[in-house]
Coordinates of C-alpha atoms in Angstrom, one line a residue:
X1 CA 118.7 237.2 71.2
X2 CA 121.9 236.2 69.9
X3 CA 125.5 236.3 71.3
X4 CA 128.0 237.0 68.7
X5 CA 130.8 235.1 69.8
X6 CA 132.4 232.6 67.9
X7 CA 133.8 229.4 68.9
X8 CA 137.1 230.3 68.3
X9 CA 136.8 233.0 70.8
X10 CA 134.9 231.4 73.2
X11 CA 138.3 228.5 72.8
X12 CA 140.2 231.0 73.5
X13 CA 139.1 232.7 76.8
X14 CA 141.5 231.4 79.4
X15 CA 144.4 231.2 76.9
X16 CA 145.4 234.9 77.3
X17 CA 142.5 236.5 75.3
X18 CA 142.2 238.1 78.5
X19 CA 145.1 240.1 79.7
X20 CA 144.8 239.6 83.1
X21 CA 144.8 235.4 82.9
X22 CA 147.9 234.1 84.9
X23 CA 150.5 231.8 83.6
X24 CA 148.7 229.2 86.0
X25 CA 145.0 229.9 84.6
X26 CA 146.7 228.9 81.2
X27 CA 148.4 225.7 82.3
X28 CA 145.5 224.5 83.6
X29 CA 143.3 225.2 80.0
X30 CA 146.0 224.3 77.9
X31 CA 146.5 220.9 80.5
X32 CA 142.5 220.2 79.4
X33 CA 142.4 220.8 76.4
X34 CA 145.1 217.9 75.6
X35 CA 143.5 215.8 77.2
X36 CA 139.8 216.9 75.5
X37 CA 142.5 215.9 72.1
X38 CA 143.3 212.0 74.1
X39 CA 141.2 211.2 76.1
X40 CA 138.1 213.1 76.7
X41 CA 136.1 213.3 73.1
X42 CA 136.4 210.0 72.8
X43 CA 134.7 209.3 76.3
X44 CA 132.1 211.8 75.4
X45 CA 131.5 209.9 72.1
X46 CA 131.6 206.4 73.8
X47 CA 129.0 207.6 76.4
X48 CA 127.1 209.7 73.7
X49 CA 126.5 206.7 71.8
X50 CA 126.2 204.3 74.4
X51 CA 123.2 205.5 76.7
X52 CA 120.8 204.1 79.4
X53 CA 118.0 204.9 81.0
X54 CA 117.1 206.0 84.6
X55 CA 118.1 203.5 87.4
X56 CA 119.7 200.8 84.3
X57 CA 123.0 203.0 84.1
X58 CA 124.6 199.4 84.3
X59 CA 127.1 199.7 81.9
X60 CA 127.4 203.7 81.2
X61 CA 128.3 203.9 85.5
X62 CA 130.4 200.6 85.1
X63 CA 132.7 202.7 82.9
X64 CA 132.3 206.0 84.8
X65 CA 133.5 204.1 87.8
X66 CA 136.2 202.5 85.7
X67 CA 137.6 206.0 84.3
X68 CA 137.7 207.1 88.2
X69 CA 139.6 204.5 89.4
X70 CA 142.3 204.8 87.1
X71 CA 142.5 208.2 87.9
X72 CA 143.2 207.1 91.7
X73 CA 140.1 207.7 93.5
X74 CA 138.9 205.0 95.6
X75 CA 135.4 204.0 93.8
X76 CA 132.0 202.4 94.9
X77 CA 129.6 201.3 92.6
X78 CA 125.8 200.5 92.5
X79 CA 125.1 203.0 95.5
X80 CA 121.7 203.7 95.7
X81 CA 120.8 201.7 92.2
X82 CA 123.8 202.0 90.1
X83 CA 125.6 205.1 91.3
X84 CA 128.8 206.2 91.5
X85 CA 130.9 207.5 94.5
X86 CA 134.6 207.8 94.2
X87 CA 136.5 209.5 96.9
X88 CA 140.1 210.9 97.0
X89 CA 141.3 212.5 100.9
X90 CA 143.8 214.5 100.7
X91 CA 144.9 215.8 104.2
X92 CA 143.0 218.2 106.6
X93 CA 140.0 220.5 104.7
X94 CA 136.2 220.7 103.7
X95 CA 134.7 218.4 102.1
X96 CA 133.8 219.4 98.3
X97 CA 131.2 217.1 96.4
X98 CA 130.7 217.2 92.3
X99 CA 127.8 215.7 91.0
X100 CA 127.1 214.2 87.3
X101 CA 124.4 212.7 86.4
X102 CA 124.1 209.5 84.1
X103 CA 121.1 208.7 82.6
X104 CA 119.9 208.8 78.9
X105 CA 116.3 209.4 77.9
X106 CA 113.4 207.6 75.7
X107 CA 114.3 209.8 72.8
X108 CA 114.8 208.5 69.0
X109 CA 118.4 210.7 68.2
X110 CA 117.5 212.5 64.8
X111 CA 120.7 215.1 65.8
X112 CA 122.7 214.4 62.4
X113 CA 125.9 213.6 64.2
X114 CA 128.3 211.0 62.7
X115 CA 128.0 209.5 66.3
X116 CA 124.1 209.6 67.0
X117 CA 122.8 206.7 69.5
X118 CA 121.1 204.0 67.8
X119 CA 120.4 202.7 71.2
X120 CA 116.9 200.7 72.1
X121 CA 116.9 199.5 75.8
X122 CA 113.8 198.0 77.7
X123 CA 112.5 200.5 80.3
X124 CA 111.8 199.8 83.6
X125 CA 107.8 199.4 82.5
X126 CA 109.2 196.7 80.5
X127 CA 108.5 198.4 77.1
X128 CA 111.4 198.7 74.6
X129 CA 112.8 202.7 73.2
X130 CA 114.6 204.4 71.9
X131 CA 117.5 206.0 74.2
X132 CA 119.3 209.1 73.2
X133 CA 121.4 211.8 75.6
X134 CA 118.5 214.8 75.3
X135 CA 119.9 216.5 77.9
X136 CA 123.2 216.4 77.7
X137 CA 124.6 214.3 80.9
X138 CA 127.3 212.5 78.4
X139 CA 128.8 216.1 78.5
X140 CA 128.7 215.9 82.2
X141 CA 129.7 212.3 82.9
X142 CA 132.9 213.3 80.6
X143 CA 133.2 217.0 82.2
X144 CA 133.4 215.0 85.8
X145 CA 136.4 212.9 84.3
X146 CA 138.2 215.7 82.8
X147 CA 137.9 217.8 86.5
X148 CA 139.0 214.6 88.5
X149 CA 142.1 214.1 86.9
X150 CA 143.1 218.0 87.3
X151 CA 142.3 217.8 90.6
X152 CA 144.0 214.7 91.2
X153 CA 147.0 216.1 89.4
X154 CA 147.2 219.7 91.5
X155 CA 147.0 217.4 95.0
X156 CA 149.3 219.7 95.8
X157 CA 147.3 223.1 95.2
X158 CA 144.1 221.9 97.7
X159 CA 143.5 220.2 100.9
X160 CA 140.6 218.1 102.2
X161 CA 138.7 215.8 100.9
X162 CA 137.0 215.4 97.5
X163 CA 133.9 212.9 96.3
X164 CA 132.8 212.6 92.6
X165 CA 128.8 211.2 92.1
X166 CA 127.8 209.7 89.4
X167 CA 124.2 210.2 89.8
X168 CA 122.0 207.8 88.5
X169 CA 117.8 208.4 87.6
X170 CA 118.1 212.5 87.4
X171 CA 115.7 212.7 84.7
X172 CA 112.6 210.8 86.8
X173 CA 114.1 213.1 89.8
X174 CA 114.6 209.5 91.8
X175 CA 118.5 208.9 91.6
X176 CA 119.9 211.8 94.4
X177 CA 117.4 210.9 96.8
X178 CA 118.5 206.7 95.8
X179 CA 122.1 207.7 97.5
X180 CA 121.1 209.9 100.3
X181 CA 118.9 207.2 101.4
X182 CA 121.6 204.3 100.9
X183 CA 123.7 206.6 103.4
X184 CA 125.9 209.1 101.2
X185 CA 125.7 211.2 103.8
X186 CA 126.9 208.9 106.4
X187 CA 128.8 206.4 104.9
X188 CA 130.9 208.9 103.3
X189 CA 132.2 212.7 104.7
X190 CA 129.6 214.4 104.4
X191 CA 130.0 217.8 102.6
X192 CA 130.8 221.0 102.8
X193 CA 130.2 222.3 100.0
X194 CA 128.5 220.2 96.7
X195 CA 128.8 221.9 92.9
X196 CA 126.4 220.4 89.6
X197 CA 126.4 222.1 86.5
X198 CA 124.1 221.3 83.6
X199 CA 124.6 222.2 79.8
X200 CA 122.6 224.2 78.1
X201 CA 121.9 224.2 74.4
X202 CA 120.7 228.0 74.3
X203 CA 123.9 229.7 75.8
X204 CA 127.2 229.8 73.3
X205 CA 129.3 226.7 73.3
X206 CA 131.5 226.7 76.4
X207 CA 129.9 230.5 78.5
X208 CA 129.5 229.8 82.1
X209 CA 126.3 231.5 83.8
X210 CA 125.9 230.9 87.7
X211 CA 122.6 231.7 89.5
X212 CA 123.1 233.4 92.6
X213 CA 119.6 231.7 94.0
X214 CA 117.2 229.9 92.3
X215 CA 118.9 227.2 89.7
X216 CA 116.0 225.1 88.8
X217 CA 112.6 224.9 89.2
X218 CA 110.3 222.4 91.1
X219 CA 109.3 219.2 89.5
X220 CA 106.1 217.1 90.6
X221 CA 104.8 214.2 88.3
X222 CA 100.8 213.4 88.3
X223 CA 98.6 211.4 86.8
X224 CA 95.4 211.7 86.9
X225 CA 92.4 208.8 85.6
X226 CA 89.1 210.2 83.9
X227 CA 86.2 207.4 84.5
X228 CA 83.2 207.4 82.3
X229 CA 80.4 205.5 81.2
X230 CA 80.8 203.7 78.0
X231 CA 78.4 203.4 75.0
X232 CA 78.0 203.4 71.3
X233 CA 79.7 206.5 69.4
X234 CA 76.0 207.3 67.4
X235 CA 74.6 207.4 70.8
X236 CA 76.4 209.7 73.2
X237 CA 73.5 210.8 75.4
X238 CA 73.4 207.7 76.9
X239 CA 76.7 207.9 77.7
X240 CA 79.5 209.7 79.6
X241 CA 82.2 210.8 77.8
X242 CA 85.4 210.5 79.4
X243 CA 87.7 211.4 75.9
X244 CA 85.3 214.8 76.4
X245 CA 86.1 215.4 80.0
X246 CA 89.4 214.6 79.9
X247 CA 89.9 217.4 77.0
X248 CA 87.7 219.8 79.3
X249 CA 90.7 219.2 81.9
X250 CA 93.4 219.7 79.9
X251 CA 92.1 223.2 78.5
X252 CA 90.5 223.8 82.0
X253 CA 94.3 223.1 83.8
X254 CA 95.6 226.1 82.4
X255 CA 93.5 228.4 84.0
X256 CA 95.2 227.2 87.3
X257 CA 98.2 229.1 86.2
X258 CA 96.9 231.7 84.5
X259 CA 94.3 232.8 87.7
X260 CA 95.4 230.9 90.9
X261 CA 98.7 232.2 91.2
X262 CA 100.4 235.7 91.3
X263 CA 101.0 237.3 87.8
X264 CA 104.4 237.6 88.6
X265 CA 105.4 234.5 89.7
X266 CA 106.0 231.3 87.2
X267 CA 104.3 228.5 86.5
X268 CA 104.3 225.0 84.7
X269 CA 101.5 222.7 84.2
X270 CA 102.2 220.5 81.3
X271 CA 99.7 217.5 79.9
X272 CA 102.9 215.2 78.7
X273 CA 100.3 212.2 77.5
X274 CA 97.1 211.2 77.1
X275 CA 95.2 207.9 76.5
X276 CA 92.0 206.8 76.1
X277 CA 89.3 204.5 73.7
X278 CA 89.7 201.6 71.8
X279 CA 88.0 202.5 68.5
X280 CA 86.2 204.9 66.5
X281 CA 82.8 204.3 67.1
X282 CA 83.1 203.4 70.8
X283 CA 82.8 205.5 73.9
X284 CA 85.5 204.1 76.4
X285 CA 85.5 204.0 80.3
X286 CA 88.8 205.6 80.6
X287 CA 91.1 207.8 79.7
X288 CA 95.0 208.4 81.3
X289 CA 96.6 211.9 82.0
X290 CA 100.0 212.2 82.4
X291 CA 101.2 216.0 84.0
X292 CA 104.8 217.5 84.7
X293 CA 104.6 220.5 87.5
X294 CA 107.1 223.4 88.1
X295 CA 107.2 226.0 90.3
X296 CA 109.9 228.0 91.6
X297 CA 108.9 228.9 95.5
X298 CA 107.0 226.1 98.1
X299 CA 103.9 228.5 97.6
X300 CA 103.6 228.2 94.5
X301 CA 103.9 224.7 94.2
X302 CA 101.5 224.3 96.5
X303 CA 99.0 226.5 94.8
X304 CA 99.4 224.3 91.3
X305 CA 99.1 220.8 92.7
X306 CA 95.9 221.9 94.7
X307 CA 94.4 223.0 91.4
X308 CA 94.6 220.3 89.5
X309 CA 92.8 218.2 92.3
X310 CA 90.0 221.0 92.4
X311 CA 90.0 221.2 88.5
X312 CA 90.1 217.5 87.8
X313 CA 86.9 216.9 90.6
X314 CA 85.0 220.2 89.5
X315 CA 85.3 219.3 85.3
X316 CA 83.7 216.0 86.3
X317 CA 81.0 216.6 88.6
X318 CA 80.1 219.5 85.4
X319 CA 79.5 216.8 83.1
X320 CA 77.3 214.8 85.5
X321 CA 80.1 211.9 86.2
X322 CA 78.9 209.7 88.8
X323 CA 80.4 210.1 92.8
X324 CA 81.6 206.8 92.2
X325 CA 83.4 207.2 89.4
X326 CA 85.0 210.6 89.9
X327 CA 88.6 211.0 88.3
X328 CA 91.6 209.8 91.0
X329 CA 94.1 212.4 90.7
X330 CA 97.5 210.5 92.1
X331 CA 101.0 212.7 92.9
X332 CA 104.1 210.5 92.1
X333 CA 105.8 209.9 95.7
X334 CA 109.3 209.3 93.5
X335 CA 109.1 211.7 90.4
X336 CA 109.1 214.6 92.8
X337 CA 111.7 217.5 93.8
X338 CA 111.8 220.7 95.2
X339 CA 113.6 223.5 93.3
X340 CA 117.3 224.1 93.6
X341 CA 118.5 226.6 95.1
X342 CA 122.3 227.7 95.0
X343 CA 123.4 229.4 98.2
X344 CA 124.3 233.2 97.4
X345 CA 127.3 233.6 99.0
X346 CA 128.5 230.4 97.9
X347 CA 127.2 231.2 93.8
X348 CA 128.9 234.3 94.5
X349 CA 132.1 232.9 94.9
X350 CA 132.1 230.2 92.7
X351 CA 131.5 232.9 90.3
X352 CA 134.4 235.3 91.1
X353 CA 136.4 232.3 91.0
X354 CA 135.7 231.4 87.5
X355 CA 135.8 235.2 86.4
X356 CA 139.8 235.4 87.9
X357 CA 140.8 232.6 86.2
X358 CA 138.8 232.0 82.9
X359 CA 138.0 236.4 82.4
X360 CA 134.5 238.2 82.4
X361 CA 134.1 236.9 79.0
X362 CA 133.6 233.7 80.3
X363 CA 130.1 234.6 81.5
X364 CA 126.8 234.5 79.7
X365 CA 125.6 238.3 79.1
X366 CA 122.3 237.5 79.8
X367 CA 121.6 234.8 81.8
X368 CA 117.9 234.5 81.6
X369 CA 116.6 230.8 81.3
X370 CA 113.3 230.6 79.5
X371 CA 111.9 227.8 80.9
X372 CA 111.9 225.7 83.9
X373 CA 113.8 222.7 83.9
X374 CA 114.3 221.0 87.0
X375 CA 116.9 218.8 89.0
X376 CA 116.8 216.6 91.8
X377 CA 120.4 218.0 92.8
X378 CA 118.0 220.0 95.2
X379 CA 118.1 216.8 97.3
X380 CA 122.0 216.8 98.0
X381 CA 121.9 221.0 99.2
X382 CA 118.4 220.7 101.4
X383 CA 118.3 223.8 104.2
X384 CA 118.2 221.0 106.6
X385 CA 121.2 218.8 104.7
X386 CA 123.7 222.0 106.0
X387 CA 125.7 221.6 102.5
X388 CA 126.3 225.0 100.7
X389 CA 125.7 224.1 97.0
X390 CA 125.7 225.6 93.5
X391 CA 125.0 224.5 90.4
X392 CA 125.9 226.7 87.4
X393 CA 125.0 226.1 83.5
X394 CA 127.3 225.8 80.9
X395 CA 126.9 227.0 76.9
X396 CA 127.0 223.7 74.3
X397 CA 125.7 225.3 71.3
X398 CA 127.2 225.2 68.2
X399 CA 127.9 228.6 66.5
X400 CA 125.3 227.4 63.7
X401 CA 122.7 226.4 65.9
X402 CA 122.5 230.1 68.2
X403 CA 119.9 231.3 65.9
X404 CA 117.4 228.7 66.7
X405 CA 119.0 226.7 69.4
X406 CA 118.1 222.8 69.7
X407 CA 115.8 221.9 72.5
X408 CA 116.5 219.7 75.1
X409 CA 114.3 216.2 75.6
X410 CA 113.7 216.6 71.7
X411 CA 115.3 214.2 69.0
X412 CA 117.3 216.7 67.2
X413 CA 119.1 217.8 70.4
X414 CA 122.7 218.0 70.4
X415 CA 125.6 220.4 71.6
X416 CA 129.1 221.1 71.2
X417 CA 131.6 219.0 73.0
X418 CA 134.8 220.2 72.8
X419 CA 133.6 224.1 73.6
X420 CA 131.3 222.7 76.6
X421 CA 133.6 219.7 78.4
X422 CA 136.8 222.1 78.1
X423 CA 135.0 225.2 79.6
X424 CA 132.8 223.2 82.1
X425 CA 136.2 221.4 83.5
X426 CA 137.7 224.4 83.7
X427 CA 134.8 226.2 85.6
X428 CA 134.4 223.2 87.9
X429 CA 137.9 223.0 88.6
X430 CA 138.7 226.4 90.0
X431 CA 135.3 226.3 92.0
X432 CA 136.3 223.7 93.8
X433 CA 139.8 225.0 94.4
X434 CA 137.9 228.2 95.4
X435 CA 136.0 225.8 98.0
X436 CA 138.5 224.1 99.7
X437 CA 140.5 227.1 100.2
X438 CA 137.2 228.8 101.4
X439 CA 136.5 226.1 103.7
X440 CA 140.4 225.6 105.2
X441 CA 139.8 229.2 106.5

């Protein structure tokens, strides 16, 4: 489906399109969108074109931290790797966190844009790629700029106390656990309340949609190792095949879905890689499976992961592989979160906030996401954590690309700047002024 709004209107939103915008609403857009004009699209473009990958944000958080500290925050760097925290108190209140993540991803840029990355960068496997933004966290690094200095200019408007994150590692769902563990919660005032938002190249450039519960989905990486026994090609019944049993899994995996869990709730399991042989004519010993997991409810979750165990040993012993040399089926104990859950009250009132100041046409229509991306924010807004969180989306499209939006983690991914960073500042600015003045009560 496709929203017929035009990037002119969607510009226009909280400049008096709607009648009931206040003359304070409208300083606050019009005070963003100059500095979108000075300062901001040339951050976005500096960070667009300059990414790093997860946990070797050295220089991308360097300047992050840089940008803060002129703005008059008081800044730590390389927290929990190469994070970010940059805190400004500002009398009695809550606490209010905002979270934006850094990191870049093994992506060659094929997006068109005059300012595409051309970045390589050795990964942390010690393999050289490609790095592009595929996911958009330029827009957020320069979104968490833009609502710092409005924040820092309306002191006067909120009381408490407010800490920006740079968040490094989001995309191998490592980095938010990184700073809890190096003591953000202790080291720092803990929070209140914490707010993340994430663009999306589906929704219209700039339209806010904010889930009242679940945000993202779970996220679980696995590998799992097929073991054979190798042989000539021309001779494959003395022989077993692992290329063979490892394509039995794959198919055989999506039967877990599709008849171990309820009809109505969703599912992921995705085969992201596979290796295996040496040659044409050879029958190898091994062959590598790479999986990504998602699930929306502990259940669930629980339900998929156990599948793949039972699938993985079950395919094998079929095809007569040895006890020995049955397929080890490991779970990553770091590219793991559970899903992300905004707290209802709390999404409710970030929402109404954003609807008084920016108008109902600020909102996504329908806010249906098909798919199920995940986010390791989920660490920072735990039940047990205490911290009231909620992380909304925010439209990057370009009015051209609605029709057949570009897909995240792919090479031709890009969005709209100015219609995102201006809305999404906007949107995190008045939910955190409707925060602290929530919390003061």
């Amino acid at each position: 489906m496709r929203w017929k709004v035009s990037l002119s209107t969607v510009s226009l939103l909280a400049l008096g399109a709607s009648a009931c915008a206040d003359d304070h609403a409208t300083d606050l857009h019009a005070s963003i969108a100059a500095h979108y004009d000075s300062e901001l699209e040339a951050l976005f473009q500096h960070f667009h074109q300059n990414p790093e990958l997860s946990f070797m944000e050295r220089e991308t958080a360097a300047r992050l931290a840089s940008e803060l500290s002129d703005l008059g925050y008081d800044v730590t760097e390389n927290f929990g790797g190469t994070g970010v925290v940059a805190v400004l108190r500002n009398g009695e209140g809550p606490t209010v966190l905002i979270r934006a993540d850094m990191d870049g991803l093994p992506v060659p840029e094929q997006s068109g844009l005059d300012y595409a990355s051309t970045a390589t960068q050795k990964d942390i496997d010690g393999v050289m790629k490609p790095v592009m933004h595929a996911c958009g966290h330029d827009m957020h690094m320069t979104t968490l700029v833009g609502a710092g200095k409005q924040l820092m200019d309306r002191k006067d408007d909120w009381s408490g106390t407010l800490i920006l994150i740079g968040q490094p590692a989001e995309e191998r769902v490592g980095g938010a656990r990184a700073m809890l563990e190096d003591g953000l919660y202790t080291k720092f005032p803990k929070p209140d309340y914490a707010l993340g938002f994430h663009v999306w190249s589906a929704f219209p450039g700039g339209l806010i949609h904010v889930p009242e519960e679940n945000a993202f989905s779970s996220a679980d990486s696995v590998d799992i190792t097929v073991y054979g026994v190798g042989g000539h090609g021309a001779m494959p019944h003395v022989t077993v095949d692992p290329v063979l049993i490892a394509s039995q899994i794959v198919v055989s995996l999506q039967t877990v879905v599709s008849r171990s869990i309820a009809p109505k709730k969703p599912g992921v399991i995705t085969v992201g890689s596979i290796h295996g042989g040496t040659k044409h004519n050879i029958i190898g010993e091994e062959v590598h499976l790479q999986l990504t997991v998602r699930a929306n409810d502990p259940e669930t979750r629980t339900a998929l992961l156990d599948g793949i165990d039972r699938i993985a040993a079950g395919t094998a012993a079929t095809f007569g592989v040895p006890e020995d040399k049955m397929p080890k089926v490991v779970r990553s104990p770091t590219e793991t979160t559970p899903p992300t859950n905004n707290d209802p009250a709390t999404a409710r009132l970030v929402e109404a906030a954003i609807v008084e100041a920016m108008g109902e046409e600020a909102l996504v229509p329908d806010g249906r996401i098909n798919g199920m991306g995940a986010e390791d924010f989920a660490y920072f807004v735990t039940p047990e954590s205490g911290v009231k969180g909620v992380n909304f989306r925010v439209g990057g499209a370009f009015e051209e690309d609605l029709d057949s939006p570009t897909i995240h983690h792919a090479p031709g991914f890009r969005i709209d700047p100015e219609a995102s960073v201006i809305q999404g500042t906007e949107a995190t600015v008045v939910s955190a002024l409707a925060l602290f003045e929530e919390g003061a009560d």
